PDB file of C-alpha atoms in Angstrom:
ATOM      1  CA  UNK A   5    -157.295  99.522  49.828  1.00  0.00           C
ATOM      2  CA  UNK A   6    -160.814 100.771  49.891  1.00  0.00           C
ATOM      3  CA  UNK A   7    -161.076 104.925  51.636  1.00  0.00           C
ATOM      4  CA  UNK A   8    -164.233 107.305  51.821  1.00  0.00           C
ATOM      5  CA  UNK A   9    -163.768 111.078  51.736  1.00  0.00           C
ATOM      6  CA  UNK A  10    -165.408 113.486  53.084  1.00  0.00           C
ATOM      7  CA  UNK A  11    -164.417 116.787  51.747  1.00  0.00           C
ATOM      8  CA  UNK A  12    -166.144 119.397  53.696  1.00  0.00           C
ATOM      9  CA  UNK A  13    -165.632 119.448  57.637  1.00  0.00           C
ATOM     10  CA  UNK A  14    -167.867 122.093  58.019  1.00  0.00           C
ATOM     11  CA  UNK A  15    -171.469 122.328  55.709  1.00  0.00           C
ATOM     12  CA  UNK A  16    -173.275 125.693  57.651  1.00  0.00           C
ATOM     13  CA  UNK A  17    -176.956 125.375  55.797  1.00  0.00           C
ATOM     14  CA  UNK A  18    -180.089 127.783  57.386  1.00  0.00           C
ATOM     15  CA  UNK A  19    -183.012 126.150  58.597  1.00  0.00           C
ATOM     16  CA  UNK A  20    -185.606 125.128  56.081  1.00  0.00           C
ATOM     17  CA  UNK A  21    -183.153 124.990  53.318  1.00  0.00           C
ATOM     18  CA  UNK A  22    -181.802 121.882  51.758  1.00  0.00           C
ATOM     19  CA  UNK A  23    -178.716 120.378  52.786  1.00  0.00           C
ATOM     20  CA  UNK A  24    -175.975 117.897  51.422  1.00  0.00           C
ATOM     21  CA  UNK A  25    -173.204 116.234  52.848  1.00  0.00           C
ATOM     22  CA  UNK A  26    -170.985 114.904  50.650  1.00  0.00           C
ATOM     23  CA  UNK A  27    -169.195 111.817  50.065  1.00  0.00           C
ATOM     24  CA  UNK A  28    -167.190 109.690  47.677  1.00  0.00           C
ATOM     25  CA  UNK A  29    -165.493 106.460  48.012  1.00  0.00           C
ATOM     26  CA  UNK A  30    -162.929 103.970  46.400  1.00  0.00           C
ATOM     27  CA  UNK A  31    -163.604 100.098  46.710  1.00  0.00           C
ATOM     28  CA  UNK A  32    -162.318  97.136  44.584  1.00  0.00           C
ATOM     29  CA  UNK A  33    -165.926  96.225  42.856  1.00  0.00           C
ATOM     30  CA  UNK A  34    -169.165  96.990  43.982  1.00  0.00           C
ATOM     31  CA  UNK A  35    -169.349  98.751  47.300  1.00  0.00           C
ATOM     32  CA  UNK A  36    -171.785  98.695  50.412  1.00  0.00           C
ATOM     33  CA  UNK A  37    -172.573 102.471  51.645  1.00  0.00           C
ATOM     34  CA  UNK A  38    -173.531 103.516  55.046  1.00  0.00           C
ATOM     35  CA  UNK A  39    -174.480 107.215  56.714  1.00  0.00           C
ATOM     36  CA  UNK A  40    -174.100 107.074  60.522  1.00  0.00           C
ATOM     37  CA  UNK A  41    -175.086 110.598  62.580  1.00  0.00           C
ATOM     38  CA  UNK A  42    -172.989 111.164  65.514  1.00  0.00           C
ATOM     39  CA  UNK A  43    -174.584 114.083  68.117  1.00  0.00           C
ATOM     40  CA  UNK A  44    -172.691 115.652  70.827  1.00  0.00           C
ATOM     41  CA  UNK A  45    -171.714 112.858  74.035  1.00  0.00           C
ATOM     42  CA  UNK A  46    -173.011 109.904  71.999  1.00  0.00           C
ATOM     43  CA  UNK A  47    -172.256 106.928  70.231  1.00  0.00           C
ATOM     44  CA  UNK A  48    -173.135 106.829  66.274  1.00  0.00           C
ATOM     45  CA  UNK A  49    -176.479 105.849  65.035  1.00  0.00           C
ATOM     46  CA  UNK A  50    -177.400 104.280  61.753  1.00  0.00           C
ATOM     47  CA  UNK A  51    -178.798 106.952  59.104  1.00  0.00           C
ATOM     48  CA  UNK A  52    -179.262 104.562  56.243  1.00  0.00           C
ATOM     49  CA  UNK A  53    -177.082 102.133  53.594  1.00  0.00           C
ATOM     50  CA  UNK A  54    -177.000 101.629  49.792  1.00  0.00           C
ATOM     51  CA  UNK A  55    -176.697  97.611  49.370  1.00  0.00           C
ATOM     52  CA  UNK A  56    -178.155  97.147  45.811  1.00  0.00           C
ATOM     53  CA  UNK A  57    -181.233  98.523  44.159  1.00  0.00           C
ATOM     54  CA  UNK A  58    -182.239 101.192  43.494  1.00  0.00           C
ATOM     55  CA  UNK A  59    -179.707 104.289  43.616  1.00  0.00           C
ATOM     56  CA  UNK A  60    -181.862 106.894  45.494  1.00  0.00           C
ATOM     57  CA  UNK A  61    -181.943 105.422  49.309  1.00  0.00           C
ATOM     58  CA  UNK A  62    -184.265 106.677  51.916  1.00  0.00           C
ATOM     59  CA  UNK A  63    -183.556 106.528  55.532  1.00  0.00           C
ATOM     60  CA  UNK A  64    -184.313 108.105  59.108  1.00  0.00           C
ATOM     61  CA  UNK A  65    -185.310 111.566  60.026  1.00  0.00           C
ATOM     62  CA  UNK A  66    -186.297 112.481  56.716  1.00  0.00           C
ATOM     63  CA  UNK A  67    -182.683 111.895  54.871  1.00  0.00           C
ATOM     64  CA  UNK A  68    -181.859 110.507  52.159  1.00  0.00           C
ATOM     65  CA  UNK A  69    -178.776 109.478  49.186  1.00  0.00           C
ATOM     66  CA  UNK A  70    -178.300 108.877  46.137  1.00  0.00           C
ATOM     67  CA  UNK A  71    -175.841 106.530  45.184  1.00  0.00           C
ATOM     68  CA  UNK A  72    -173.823 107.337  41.757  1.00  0.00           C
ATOM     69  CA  UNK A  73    -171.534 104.692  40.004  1.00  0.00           C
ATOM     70  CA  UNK A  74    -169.549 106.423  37.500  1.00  0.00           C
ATOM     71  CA  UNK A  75    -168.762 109.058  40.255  1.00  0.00           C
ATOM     72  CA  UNK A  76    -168.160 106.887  43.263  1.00  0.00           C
ATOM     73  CA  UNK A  77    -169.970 109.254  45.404  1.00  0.00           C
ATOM     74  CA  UNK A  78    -172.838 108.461  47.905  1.00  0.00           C
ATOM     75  CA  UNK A  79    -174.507 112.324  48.645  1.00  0.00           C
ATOM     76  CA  UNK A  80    -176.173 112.368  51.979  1.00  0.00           C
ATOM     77  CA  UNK A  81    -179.202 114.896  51.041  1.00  0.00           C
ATOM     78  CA  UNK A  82    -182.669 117.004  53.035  1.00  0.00           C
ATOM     79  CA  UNK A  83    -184.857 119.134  51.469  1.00  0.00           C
ATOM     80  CA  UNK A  84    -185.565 121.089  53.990  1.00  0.00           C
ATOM     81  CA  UNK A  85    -182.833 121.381  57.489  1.00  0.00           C
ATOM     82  CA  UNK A  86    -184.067 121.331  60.856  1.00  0.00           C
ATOM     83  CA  UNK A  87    -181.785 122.702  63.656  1.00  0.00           C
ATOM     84  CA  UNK A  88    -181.910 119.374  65.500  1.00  0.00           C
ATOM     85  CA  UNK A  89    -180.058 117.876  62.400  1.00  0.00           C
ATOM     86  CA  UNK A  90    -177.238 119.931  63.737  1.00  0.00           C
ATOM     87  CA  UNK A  91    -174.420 116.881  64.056  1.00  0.00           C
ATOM     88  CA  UNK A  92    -171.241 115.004  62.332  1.00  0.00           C
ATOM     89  CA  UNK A  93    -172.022 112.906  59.965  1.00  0.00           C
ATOM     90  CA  UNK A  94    -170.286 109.902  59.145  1.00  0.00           C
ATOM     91  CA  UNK A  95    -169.803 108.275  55.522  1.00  0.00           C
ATOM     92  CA  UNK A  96    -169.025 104.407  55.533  1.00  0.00           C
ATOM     93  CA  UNK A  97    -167.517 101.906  53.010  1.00  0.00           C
ATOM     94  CA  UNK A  98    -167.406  98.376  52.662  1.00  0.00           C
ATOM     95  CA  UNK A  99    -166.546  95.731  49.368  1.00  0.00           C
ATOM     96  CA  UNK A 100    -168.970  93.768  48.193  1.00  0.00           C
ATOM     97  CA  UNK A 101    -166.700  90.900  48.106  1.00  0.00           C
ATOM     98  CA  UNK A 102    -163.614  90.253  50.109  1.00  0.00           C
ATOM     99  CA  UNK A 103    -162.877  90.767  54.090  1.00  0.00           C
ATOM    100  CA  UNK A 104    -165.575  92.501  56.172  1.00  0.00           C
ATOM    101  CA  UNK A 105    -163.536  95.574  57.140  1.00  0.00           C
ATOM    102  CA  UNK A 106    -165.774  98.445  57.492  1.00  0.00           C
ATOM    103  CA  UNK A 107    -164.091 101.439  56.181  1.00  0.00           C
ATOM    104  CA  UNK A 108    -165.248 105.844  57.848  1.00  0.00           C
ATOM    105  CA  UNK A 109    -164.455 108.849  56.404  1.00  0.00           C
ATOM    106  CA  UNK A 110    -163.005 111.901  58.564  1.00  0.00           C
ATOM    107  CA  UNK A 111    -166.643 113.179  59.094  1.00  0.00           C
ATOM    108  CA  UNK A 112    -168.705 116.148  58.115  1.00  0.00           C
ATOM    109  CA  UNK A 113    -170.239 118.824  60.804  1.00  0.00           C
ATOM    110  CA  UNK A 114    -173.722 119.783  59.784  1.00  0.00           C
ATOM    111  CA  UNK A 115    -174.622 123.193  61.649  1.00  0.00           C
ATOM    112  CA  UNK A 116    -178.123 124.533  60.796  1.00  0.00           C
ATOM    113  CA  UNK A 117    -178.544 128.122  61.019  1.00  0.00           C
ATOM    114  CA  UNK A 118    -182.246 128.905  62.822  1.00  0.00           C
TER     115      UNK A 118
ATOM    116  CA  UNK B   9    -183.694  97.011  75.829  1.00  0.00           C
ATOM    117  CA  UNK B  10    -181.223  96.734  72.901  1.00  0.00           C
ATOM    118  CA  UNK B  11    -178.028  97.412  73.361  1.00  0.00           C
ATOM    119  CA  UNK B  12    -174.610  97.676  73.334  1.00  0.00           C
ATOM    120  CA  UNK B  13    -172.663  98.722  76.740  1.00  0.00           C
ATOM    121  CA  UNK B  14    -169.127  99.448  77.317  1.00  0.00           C
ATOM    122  CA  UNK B  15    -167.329  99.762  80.368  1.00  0.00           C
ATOM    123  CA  UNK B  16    -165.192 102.131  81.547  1.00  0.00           C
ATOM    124  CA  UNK B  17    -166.769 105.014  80.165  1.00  0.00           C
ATOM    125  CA  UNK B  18    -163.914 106.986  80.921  1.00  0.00           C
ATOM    126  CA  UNK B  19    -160.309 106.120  82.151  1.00  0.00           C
ATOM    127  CA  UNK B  20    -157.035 107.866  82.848  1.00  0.00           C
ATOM    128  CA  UNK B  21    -154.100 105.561  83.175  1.00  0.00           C
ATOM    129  CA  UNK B  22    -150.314 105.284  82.990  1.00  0.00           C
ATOM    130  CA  UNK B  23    -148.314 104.252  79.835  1.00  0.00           C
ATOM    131  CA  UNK B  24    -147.673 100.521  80.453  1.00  0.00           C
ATOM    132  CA  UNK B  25    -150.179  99.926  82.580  1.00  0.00           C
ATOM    133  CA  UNK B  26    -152.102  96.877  81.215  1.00  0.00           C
ATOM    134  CA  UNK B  27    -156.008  98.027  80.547  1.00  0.00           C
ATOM    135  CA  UNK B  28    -159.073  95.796  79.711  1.00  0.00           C
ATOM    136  CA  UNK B  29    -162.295  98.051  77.951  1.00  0.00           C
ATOM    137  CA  UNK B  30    -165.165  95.583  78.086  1.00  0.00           C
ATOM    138  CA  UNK B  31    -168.145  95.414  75.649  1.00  0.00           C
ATOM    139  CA  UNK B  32    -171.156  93.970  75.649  1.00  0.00           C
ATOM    140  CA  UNK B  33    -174.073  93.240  73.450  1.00  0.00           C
ATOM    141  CA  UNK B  34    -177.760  91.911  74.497  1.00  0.00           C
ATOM    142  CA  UNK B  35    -179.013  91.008  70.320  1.00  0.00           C
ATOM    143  CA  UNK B  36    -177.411  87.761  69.645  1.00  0.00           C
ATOM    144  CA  UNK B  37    -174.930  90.023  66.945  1.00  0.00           C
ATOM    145  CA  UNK B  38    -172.577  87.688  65.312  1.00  0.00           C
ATOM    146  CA  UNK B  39    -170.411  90.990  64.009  1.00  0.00           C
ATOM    147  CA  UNK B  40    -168.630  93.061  66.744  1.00  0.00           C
ATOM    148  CA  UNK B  41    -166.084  95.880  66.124  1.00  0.00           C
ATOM    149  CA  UNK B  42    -163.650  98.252  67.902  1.00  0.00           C
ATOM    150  CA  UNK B  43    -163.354 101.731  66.543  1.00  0.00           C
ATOM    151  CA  UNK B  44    -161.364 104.774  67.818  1.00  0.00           C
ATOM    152  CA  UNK B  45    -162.361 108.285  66.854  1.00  0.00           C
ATOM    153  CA  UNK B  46    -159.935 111.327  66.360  1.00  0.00           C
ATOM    154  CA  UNK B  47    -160.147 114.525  66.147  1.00  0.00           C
ATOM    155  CA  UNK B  48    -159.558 115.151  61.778  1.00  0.00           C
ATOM    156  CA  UNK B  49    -159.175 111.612  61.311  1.00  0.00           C
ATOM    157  CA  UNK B  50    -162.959 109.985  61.937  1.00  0.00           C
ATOM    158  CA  UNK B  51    -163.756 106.414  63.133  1.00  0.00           C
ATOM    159  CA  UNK B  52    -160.702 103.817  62.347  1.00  0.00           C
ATOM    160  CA  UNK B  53    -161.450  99.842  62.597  1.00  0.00           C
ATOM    161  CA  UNK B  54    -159.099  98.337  65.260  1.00  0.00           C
ATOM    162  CA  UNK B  55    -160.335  94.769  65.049  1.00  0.00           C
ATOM    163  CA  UNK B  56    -163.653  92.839  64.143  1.00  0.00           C
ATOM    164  CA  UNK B  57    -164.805  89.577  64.909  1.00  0.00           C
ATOM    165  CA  UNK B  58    -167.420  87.895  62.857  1.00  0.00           C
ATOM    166  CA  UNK B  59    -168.134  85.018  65.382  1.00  0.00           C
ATOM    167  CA  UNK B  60    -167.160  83.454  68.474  1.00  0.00           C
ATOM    168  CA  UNK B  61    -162.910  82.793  67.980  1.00  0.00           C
ATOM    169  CA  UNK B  62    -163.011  84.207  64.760  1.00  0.00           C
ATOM    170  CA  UNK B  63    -161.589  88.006  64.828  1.00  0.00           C
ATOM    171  CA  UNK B  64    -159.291  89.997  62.097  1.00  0.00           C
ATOM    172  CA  UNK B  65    -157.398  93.225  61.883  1.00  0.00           C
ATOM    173  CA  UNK B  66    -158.983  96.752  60.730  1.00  0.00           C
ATOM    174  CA  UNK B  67    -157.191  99.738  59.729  1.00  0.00           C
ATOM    175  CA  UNK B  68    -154.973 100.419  63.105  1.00  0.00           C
ATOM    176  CA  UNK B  69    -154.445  96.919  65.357  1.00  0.00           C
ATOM    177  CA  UNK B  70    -151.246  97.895  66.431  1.00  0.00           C
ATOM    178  CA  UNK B  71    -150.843  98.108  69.813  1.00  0.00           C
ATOM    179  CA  UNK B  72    -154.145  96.588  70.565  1.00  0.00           C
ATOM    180  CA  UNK B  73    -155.523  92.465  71.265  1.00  0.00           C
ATOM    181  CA  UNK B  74    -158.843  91.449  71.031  1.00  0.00           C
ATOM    182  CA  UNK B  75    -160.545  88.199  71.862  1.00  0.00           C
ATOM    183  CA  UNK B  76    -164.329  86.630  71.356  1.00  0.00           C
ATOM    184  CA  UNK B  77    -164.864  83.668  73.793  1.00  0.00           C
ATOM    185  CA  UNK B  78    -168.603  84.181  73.405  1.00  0.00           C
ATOM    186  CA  UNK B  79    -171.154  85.936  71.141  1.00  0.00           C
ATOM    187  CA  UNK B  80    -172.154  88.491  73.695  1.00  0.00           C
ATOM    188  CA  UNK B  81    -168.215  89.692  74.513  1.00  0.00           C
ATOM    189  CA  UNK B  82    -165.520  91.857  72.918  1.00  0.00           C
ATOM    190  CA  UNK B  83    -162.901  93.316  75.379  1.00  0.00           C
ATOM    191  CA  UNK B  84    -160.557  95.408  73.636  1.00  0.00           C
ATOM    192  CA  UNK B  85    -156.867  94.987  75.617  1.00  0.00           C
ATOM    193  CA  UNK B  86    -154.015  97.232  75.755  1.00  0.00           C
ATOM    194  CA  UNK B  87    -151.046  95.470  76.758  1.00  0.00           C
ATOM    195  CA  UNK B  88    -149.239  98.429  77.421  1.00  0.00           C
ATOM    196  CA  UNK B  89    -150.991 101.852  76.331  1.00  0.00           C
ATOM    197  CA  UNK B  90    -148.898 104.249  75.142  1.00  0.00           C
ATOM    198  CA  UNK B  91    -150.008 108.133  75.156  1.00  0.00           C
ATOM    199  CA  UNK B  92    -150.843 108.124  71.128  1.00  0.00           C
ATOM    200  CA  UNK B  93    -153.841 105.562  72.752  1.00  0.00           C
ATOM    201  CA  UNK B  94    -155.337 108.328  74.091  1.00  0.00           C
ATOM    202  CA  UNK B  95    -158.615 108.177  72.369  1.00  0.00           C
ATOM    203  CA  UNK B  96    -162.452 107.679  71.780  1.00  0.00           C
ATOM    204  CA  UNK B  97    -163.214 103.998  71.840  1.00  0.00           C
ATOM    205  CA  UNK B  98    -166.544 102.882  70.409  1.00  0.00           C
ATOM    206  CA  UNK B  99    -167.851  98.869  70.211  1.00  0.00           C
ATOM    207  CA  UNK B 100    -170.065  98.251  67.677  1.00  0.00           C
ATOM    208  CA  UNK B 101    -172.284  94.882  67.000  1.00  0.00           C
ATOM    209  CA  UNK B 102    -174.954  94.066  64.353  1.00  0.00           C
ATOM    210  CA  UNK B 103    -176.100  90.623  62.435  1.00  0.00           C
ATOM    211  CA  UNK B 104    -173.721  90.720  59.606  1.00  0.00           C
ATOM    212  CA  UNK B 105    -171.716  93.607  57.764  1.00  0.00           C
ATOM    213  CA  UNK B 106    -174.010  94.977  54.781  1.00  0.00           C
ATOM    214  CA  UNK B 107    -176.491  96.133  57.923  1.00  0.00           C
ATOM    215  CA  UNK B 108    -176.622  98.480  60.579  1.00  0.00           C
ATOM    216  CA  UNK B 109    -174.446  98.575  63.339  1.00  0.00           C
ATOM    217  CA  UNK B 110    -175.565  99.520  66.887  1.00  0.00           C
ATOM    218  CA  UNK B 111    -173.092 101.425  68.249  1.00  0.00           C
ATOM    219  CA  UNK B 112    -172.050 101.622  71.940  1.00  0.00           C
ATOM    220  CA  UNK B 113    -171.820 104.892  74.308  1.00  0.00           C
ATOM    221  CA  UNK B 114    -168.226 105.112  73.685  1.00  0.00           C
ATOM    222  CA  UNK B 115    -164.855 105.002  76.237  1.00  0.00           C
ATOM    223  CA  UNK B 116    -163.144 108.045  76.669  1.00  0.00           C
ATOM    224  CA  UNK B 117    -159.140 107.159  77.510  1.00  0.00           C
ATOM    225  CA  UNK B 118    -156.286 109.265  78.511  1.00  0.00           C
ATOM    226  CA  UNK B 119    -153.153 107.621  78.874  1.00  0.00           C
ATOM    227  CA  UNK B 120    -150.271 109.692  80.462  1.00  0.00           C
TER     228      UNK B 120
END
């Protein structure tokens, strides 16, 4: 059965700093990766995905990942925080081959520190 | 606009009442999926459908029915909620599963 993990709940970073959000996953194969961004009252929004390529992925707001293989992990990463980044943030799994179930971790609040 | 809409947003019922939460999606998405969201235990797949009459079980179907009679619909039904229902709902649609999904405004539910 594929899982993500999420081991922090709670990553408190000040502003300007960098920030990561962590996240490792277990798939049969080669995975797909995901980062959603969930702010307060809303519905999740799409960060950015690792499908194949090349490992460092580059998405909205300035965020980015890099995906490692031998450690299963897909590290949601800023260099520099803004308050307004302030949200959970979701990590997301799927297999490369097989069903299409679409597998979340537990979630990680970001708080940036002004 | 793009979009994905649910309906109720929120809704307090009975256990054993019979509930329909509709969703709806306006970008031709052949993928649409239920999620509920916990406090400690993040988004879980209910159910996703990868075309019209096709549909398959996530993580946690018990409990719930889903059916997809055309592209644009995904009603989630509760037969007869129970109280450990009580949850975020969130629809979800996009073109395929290795891409984005667009996520709807979510359906708060509070069964009693």
């Amino acid at each position: 059965a594929q899982s993500v993990a999420q081991p922090e709940d709670q990553v408190n970073v000040a502003e300007g700093n960098p920030l990561t959000v962590k996240c490792t996953y277990s798939v049969s194969g080669n995975p797909y990766l995901f980062w959603y961004v969930q702010y307060p009252n809303r519905g999740l929004q799409f960060l950015l995905k690792y499908i194949t390529g090349d490992n460092l992925v580059k998405g909205s707001y300035g965020f980015e990942a890099e995906f490692n293989k031998s450690q299963t992990s897909f590290h949601l990463k800023k260099p520099s925080a803004l308050v307004s980044d302030s949200a959970l943030y979701f990590c997301a799994v799927r297999a490369y081959f097989g069903n299409e179930k679409l597998t979340f971790g537990t979630g990680t609040r970001l708080t940036i520190i002004p | 606009e793009a979009q994905v809409t649910q309906n109720p947003r929120y809704l307090i019922t009975v256990t054993g009442k019979k509930l329909t939460v509709t969703c709806s999606q306006n970008m031709n998405h052949e993928y649409m999926s239920w999620y509920r969201q916990d406090p400690g235990l993040g988004l879980r797949q209910i159910y996703y459908s990868m075309n019209v009459e096709v549909t398959d079980k996530g993580d946690v179907p018990e409990g719930y029915k889903v059916s997809r009679k055309e592209k644009r619909n995904f009603p989630l039904i509760l037969e007869s909620p129970s109280p450990n229902q009580t949850s975020l709902y969130f629809c979800a649609s996009s073109l395929g599963t290795p891409v984005e999904q667009y996520f709807g405004p979510g359906t708060r539910l509070t069964v009693t």
